[in-house]
PDB file of C-alpha atoms in Angstrom:
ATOM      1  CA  UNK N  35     116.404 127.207 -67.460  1.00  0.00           C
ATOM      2  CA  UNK N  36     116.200 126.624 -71.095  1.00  0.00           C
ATOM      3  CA  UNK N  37     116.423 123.365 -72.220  1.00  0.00           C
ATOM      4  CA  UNK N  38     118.048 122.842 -75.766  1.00  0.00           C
ATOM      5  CA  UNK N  39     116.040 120.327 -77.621  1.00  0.00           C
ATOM      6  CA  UNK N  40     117.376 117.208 -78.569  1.00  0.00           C
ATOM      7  CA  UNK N  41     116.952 114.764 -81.627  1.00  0.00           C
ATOM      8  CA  UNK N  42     118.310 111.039 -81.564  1.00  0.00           C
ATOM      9  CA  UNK N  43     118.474 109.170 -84.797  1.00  0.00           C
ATOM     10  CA  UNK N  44     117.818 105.690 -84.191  1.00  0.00           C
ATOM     11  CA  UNK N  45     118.990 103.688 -87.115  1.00  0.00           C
ATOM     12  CA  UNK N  46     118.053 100.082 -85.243  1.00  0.00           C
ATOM     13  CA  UNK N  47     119.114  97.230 -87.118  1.00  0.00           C
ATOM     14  CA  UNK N  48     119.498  98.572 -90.830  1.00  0.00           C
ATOM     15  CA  UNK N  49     121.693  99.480 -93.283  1.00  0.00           C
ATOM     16  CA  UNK N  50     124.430  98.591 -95.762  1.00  0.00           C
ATOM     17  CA  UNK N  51     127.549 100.164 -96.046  1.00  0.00           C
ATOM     18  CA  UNK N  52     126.114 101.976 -99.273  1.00  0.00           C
ATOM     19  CA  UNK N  53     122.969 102.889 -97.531  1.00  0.00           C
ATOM     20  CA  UNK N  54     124.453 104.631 -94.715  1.00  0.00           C
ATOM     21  CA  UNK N  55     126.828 106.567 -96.714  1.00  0.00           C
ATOM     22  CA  UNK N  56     123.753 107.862 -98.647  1.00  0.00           C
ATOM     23  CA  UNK N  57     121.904 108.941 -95.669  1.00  0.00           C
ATOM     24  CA  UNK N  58     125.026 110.390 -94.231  1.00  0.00           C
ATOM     25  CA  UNK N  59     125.366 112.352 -97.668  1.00  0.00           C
ATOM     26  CA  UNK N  60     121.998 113.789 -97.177  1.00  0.00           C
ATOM     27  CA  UNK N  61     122.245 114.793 -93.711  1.00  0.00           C
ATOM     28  CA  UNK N  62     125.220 116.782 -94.626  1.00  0.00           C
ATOM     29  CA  UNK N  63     123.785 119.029 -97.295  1.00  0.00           C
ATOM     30  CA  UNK N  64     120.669 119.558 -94.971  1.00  0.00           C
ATOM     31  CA  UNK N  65     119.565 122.557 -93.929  1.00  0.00           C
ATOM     32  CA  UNK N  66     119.130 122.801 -90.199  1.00  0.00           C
ATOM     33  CA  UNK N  67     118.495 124.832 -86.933  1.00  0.00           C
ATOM     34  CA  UNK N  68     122.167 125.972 -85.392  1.00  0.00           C
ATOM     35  CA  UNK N  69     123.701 123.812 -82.866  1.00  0.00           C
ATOM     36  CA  UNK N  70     122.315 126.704 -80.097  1.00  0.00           C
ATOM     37  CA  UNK N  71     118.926 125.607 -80.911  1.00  0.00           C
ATOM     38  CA  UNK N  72     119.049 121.522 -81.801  1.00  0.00           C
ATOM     39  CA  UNK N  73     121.254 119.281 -80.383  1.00  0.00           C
ATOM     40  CA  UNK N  74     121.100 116.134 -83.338  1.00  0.00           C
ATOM     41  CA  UNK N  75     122.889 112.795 -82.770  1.00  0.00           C
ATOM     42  CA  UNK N  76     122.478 109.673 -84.718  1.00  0.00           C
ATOM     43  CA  UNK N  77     122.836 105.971 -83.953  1.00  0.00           C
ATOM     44  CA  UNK N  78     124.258 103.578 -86.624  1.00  0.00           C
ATOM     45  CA  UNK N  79     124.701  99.915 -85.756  1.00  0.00           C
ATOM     46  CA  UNK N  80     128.082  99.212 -84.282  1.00  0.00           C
ATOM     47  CA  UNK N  81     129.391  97.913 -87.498  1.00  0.00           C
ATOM     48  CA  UNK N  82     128.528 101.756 -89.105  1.00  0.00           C
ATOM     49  CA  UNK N  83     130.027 103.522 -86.198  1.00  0.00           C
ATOM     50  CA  UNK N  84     133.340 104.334 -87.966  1.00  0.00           C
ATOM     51  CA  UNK N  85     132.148 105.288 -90.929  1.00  0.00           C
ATOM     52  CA  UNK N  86     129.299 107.442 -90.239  1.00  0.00           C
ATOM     53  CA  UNK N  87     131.668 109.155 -87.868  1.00  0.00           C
ATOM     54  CA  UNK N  88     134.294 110.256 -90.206  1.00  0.00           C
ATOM     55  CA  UNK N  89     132.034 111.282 -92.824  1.00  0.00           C
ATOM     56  CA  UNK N  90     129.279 113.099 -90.979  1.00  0.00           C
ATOM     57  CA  UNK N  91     129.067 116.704 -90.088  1.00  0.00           C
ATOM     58  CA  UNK N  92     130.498 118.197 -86.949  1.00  0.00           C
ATOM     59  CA  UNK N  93     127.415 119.359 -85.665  1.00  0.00           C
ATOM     60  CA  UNK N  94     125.650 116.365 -85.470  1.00  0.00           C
ATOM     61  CA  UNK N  95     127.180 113.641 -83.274  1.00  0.00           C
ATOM     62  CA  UNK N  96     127.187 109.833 -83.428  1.00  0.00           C
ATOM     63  CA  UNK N  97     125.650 107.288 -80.578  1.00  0.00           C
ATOM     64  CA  UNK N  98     126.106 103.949 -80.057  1.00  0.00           C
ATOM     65  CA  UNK N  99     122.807 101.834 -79.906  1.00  0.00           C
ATOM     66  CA  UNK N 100     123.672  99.703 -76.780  1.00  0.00           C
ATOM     67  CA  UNK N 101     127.004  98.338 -74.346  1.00  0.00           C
ATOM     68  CA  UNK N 102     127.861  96.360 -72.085  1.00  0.00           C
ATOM     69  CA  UNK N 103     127.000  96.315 -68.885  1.00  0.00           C
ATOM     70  CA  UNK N 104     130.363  96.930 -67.259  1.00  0.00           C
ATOM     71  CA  UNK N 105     134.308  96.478 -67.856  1.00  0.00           C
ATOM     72  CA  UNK N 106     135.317  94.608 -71.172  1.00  0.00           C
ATOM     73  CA  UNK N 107     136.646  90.658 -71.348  1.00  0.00           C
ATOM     74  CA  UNK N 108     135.145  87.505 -71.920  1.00  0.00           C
ATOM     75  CA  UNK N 109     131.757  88.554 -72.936  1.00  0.00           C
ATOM     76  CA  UNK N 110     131.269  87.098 -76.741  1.00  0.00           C
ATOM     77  CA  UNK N 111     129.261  89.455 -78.518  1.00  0.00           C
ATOM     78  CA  UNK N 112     129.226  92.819 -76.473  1.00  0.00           C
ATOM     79  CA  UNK N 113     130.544  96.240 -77.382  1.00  0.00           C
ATOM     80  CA  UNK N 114     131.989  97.712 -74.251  1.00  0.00           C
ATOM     81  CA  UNK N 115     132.285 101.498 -73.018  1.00  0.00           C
ATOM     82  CA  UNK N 116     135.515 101.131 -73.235  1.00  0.00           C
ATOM     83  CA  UNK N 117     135.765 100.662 -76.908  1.00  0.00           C
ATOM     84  CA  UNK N 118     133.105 103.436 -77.450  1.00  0.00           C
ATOM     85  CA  UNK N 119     135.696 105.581 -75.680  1.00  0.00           C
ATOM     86  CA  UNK N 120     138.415 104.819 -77.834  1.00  0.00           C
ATOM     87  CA  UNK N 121     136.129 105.298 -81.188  1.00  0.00           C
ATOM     88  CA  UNK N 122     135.568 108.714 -79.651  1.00  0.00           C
ATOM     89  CA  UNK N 123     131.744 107.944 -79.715  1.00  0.00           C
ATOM     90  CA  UNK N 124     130.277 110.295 -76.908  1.00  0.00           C
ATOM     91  CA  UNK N 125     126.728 109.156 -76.701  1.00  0.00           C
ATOM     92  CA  UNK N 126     125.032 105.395 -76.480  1.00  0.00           C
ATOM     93  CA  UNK N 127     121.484 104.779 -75.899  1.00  0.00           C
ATOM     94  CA  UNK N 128     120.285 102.360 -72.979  1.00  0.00           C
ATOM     95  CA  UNK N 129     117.377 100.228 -71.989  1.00  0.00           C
ATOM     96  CA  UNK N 130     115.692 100.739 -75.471  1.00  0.00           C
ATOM     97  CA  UNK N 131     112.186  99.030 -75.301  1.00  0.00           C
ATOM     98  CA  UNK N 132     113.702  96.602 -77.470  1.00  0.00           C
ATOM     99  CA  UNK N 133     116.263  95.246 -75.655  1.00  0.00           C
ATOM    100  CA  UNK N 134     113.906  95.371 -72.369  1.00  0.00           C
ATOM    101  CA  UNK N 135     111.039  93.397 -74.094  1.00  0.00           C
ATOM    102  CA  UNK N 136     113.022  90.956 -76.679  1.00  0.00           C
ATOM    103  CA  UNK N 137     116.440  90.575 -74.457  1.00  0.00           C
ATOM    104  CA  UNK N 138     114.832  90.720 -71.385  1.00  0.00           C
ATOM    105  CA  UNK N 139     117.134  93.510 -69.787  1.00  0.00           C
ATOM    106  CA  UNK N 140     115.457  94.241 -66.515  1.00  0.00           C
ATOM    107  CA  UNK N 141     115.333  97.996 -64.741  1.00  0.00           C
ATOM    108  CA  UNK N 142     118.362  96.955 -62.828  1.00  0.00           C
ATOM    109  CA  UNK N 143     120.330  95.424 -65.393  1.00  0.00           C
ATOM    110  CA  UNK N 144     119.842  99.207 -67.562  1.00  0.00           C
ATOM    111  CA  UNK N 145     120.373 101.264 -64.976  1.00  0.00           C
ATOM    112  CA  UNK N 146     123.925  99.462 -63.864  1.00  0.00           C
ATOM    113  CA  UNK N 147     124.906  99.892 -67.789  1.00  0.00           C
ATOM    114  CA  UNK N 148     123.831 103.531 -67.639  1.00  0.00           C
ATOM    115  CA  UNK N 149     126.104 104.116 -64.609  1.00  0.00           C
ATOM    116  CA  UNK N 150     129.018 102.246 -66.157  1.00  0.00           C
ATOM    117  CA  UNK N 151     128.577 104.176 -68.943  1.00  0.00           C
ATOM    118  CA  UNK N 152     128.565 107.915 -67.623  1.00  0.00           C
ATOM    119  CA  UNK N 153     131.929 106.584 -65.611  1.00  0.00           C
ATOM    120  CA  UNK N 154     133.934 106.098 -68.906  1.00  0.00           C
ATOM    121  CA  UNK N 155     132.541 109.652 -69.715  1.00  0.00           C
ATOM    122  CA  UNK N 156     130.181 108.851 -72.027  1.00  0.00           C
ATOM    123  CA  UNK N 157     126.609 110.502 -72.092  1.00  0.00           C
ATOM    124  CA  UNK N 158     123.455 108.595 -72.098  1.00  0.00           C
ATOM    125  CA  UNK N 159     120.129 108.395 -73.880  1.00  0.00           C
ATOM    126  CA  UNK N 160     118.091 106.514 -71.096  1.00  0.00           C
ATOM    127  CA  UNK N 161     114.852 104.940 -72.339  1.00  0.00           C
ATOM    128  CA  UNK N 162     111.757 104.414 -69.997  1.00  0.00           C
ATOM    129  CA  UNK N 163     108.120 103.205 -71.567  1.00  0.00           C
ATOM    130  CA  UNK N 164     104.914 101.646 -70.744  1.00  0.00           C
ATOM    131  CA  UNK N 165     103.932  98.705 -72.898  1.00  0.00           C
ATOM    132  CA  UNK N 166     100.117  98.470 -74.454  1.00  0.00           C
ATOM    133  CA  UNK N 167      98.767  96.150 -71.411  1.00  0.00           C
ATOM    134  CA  UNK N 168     100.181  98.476 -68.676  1.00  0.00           C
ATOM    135  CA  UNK N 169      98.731 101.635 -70.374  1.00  0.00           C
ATOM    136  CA  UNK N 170      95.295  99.727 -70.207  1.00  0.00           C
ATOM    137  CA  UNK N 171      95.577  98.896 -67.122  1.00  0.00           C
ATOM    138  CA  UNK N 172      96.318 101.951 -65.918  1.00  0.00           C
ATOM    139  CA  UNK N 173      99.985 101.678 -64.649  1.00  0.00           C
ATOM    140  CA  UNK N 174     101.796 103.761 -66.690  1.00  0.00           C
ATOM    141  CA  UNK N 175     103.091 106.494 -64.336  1.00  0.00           C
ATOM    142  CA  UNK N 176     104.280 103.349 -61.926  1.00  0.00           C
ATOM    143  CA  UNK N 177     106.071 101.495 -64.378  1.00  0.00           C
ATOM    144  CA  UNK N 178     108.103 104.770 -66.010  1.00  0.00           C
ATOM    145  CA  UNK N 179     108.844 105.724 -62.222  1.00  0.00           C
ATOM    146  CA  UNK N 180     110.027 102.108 -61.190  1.00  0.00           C
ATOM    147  CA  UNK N 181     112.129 102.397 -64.647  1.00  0.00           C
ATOM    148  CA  UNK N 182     113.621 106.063 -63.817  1.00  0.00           C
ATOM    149  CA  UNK N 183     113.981 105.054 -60.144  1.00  0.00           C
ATOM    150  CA  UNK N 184     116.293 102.596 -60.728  1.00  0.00           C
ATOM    151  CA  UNK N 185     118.309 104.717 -62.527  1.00  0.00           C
ATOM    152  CA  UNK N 186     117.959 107.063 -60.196  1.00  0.00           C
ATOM    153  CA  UNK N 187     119.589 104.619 -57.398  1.00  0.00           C
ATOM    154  CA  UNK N 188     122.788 104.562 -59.190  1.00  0.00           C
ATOM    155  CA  UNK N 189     123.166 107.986 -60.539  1.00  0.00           C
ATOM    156  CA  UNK N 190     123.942 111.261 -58.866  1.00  0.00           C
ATOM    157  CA  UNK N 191     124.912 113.066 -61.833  1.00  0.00           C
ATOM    158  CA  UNK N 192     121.940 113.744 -64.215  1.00  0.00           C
ATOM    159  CA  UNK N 193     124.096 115.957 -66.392  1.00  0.00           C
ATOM    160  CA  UNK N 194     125.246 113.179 -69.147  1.00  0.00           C
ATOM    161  CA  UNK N 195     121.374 111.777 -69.236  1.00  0.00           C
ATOM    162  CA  UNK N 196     118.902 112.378 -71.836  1.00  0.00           C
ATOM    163  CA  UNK N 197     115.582 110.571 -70.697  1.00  0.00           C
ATOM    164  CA  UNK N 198     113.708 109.192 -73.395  1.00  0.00           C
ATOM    165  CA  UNK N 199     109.948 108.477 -73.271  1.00  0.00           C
ATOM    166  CA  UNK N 200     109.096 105.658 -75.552  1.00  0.00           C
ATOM    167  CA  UNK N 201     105.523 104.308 -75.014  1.00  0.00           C
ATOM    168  CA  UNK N 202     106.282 101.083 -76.563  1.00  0.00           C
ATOM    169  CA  UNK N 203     102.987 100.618 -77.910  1.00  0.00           C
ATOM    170  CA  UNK N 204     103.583 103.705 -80.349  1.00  0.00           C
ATOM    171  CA  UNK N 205     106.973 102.140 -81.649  1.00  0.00           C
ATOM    172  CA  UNK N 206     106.966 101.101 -85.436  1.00  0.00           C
ATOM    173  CA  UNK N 207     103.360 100.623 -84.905  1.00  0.00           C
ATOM    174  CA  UNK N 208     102.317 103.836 -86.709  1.00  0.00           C
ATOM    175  CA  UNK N 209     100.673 104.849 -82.997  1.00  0.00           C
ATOM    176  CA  UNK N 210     101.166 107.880 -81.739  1.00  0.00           C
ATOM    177  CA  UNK N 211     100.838 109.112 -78.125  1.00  0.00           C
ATOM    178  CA  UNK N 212      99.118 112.146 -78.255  1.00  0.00           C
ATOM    179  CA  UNK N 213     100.614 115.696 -77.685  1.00  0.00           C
ATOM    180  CA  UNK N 214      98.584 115.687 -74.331  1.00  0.00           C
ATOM    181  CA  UNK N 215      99.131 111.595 -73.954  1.00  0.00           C
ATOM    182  CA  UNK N 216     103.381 112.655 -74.287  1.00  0.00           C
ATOM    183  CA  UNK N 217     103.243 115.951 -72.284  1.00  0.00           C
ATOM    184  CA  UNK N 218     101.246 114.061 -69.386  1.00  0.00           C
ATOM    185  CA  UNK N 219     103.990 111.639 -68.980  1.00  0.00           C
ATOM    186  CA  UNK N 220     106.498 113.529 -69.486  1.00  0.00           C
ATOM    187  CA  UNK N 221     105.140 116.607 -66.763  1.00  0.00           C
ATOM    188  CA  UNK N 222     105.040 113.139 -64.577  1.00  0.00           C
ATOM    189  CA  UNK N 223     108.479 112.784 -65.065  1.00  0.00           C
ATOM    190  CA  UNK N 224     109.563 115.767 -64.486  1.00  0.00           C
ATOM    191  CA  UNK N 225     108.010 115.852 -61.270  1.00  0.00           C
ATOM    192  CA  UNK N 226     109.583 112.386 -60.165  1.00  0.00           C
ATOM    193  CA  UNK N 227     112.482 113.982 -60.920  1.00  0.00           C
ATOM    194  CA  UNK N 228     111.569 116.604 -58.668  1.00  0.00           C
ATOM    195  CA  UNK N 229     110.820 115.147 -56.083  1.00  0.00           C
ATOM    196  CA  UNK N 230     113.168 112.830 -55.926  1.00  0.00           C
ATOM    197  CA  UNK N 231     116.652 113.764 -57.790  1.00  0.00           C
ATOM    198  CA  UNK N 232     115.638 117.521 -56.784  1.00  0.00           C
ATOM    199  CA  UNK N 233     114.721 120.790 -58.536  1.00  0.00           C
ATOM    200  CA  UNK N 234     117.964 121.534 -60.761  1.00  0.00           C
ATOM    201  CA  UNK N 235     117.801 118.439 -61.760  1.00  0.00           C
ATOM    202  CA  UNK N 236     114.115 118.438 -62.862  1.00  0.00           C
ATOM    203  CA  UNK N 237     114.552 122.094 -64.599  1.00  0.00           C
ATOM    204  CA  UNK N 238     117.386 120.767 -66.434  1.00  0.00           C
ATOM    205  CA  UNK N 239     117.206 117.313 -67.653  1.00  0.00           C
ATOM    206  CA  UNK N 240     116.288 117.184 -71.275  1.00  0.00           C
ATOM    207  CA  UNK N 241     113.235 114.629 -71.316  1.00  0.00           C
ATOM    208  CA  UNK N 242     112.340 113.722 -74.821  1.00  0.00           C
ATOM    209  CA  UNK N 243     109.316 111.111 -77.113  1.00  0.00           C
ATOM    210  CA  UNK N 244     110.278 108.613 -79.391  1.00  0.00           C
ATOM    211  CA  UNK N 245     106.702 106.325 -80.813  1.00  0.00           C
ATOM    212  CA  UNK N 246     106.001 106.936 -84.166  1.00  0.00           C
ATOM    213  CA  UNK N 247     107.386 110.461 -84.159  1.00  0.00           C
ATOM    214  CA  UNK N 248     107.215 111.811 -88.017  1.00  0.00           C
ATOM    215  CA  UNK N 249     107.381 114.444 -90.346  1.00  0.00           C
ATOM    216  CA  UNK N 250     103.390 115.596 -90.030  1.00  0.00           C
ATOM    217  CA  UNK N 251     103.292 115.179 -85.934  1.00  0.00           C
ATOM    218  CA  UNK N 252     106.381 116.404 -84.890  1.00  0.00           C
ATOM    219  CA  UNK N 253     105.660 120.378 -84.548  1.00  0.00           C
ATOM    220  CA  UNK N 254     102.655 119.468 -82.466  1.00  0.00           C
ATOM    221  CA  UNK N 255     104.460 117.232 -80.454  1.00  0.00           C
ATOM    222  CA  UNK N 256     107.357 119.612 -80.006  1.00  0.00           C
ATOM    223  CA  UNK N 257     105.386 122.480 -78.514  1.00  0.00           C
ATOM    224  CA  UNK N 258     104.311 120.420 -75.453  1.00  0.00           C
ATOM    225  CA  UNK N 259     105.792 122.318 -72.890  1.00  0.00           C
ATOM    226  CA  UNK N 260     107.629 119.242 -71.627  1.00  0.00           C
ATOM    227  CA  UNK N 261     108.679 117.249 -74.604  1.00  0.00           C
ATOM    228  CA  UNK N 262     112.352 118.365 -75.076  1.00  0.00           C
ATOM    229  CA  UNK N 263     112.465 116.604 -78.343  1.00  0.00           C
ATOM    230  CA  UNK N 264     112.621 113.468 -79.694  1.00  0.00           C
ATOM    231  CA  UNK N 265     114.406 109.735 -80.097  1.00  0.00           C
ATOM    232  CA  UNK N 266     112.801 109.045 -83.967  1.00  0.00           C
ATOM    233  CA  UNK N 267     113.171 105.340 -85.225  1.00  0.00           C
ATOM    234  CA  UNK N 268     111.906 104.432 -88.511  1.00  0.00           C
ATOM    235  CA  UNK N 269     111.704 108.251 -89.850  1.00  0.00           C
ATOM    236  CA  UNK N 270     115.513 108.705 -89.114  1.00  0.00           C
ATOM    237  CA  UNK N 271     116.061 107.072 -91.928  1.00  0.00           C
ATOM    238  CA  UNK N 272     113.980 109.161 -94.597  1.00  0.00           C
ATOM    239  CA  UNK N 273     114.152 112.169 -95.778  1.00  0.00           C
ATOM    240  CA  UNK N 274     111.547 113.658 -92.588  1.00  0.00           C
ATOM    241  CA  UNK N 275     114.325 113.237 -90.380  1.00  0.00           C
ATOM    242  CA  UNK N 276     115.690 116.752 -91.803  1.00  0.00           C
ATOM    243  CA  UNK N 277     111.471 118.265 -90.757  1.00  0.00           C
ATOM    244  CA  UNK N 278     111.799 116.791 -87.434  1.00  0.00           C
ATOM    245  CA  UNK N 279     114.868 118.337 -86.609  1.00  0.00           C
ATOM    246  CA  UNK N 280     113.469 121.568 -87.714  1.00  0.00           C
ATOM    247  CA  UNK N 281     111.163 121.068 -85.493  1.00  0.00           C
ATOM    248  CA  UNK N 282     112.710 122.221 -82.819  1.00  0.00           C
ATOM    249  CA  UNK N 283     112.239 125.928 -84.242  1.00  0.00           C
ATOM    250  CA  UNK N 284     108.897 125.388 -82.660  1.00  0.00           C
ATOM    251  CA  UNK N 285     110.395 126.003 -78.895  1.00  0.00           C
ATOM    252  CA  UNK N 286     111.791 129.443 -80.035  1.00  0.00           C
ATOM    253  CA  UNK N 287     109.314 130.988 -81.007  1.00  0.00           C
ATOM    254  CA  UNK N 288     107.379 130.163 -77.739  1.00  0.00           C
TER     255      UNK N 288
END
């Protein structure tokens, strides 16, 4: 089954109003792949949401950066599905590094959100990674298992999911996994998913690399029989964004 590749835009926390219509500006007079070949979404901070939505182009959709965790209410501060929903936002992404390592959101805690989230219908960009000290120490494969399995345990439906593969160590760092470093974990993965959400599942589910993906590496990286594309941070916001969507020209000529 052919999987079409995928590119997520991560904006993180950046931009002015000014700044995001610029980028948005660009992206529209871009040249790109068809919507057969690349699947592109980009994720503005909630503030942005509105905005970029209304003035971006209809192939490319929008995704939230985060939500909450279930139902709306008296939670200060959180962005629920809910309102997503009713902004007509159809992606979010979940359990980014970031919020794992700096807001301590454990496997459990990501992996309820991800569920909540694919009940109010919208699809997910599910984010698993090893930090530096685990890859030393030789746990990778455990720790992106542990993270998927949870997951896993509250989702039957793999449909909605995008799994992204973010060595946290390669994030913002300028460190890049290696085509065979990406396509070993991600084979992995694949085969977890195998094995344990079965075969369809496995053949399907669009598994792609965000750490340090750019401009230069991103061809190599895409050809990796098992990277289905990419979550790109810093680079979404530059010009290179446009090469690594093009990128995904790479898979069709395989």
């Amino acid at each position: 089954m052919a999987r079409k590749f995928f590119v997520g835009g991560n904006w993180k926390c950046n931009g002015t109003t000014d700044e995001v219509k610029k980028i948005v500006t660009f992206l529209n007079k871009a040249e790109v792949p068809s919507e057969d070949i690349v699947e592109v979404v980009v994720s503005p901070p909630f503030v942005f949401l509105p905005v970029v939505k209304s003035l971006l182009r209809s192939d490319f959709h929008v995704a939230a950066q985060n939500c909450w965790v279930r139902k709306g209410g008296a939670f200060t501060g959180e962005i629920s599905a809910e309102m997503l929903v009713n902004l007509s936002i159809p992606w979010v992404i979940l359990g980014h590094s970031e919020r794992r390592l700096i807001l301590n959101e454990s496997n459990e805690f990501v992996s309820d959100k991800v569920a909540y989230a694919l009940s109010q219908g919208i699809k997910v960009i599910a984010c698993v990674g090893e930090t530096l000290e685990q890859r030393e120490s030789g746990s990778t494969l455990a720790v992106v298992a542990a993270q998927t399995k949870a997951i896993a345990e509250k989702v039957s439906n793999w449909a909605n999911i995008v799994l992204a593969y973010e060595p946290v160590w390669a994030i913002g760092t300028g460190k890049v996994a290696t085509p065979a470093q990406a396509q070993e974990v991600h084979a992995e993965l694949r085969k977890w998913l195998h094995d344990n959400a079965g075969a369809e599942v496995a053949a399907s589910t669009r598994i792609i690399y965000g750490g340090s993906v750019n401009g230069a590496n991103c061809k190599e990286l895409a050809a990796q029989p098992d990277v289905d594309g990419f979550l790109v941070g810093g680079a979404s916001l530059k010009p290179e964004f446009v090469d690594i969507i093009k990128s995904a020209t790479v898979k069709k000529n395989n």
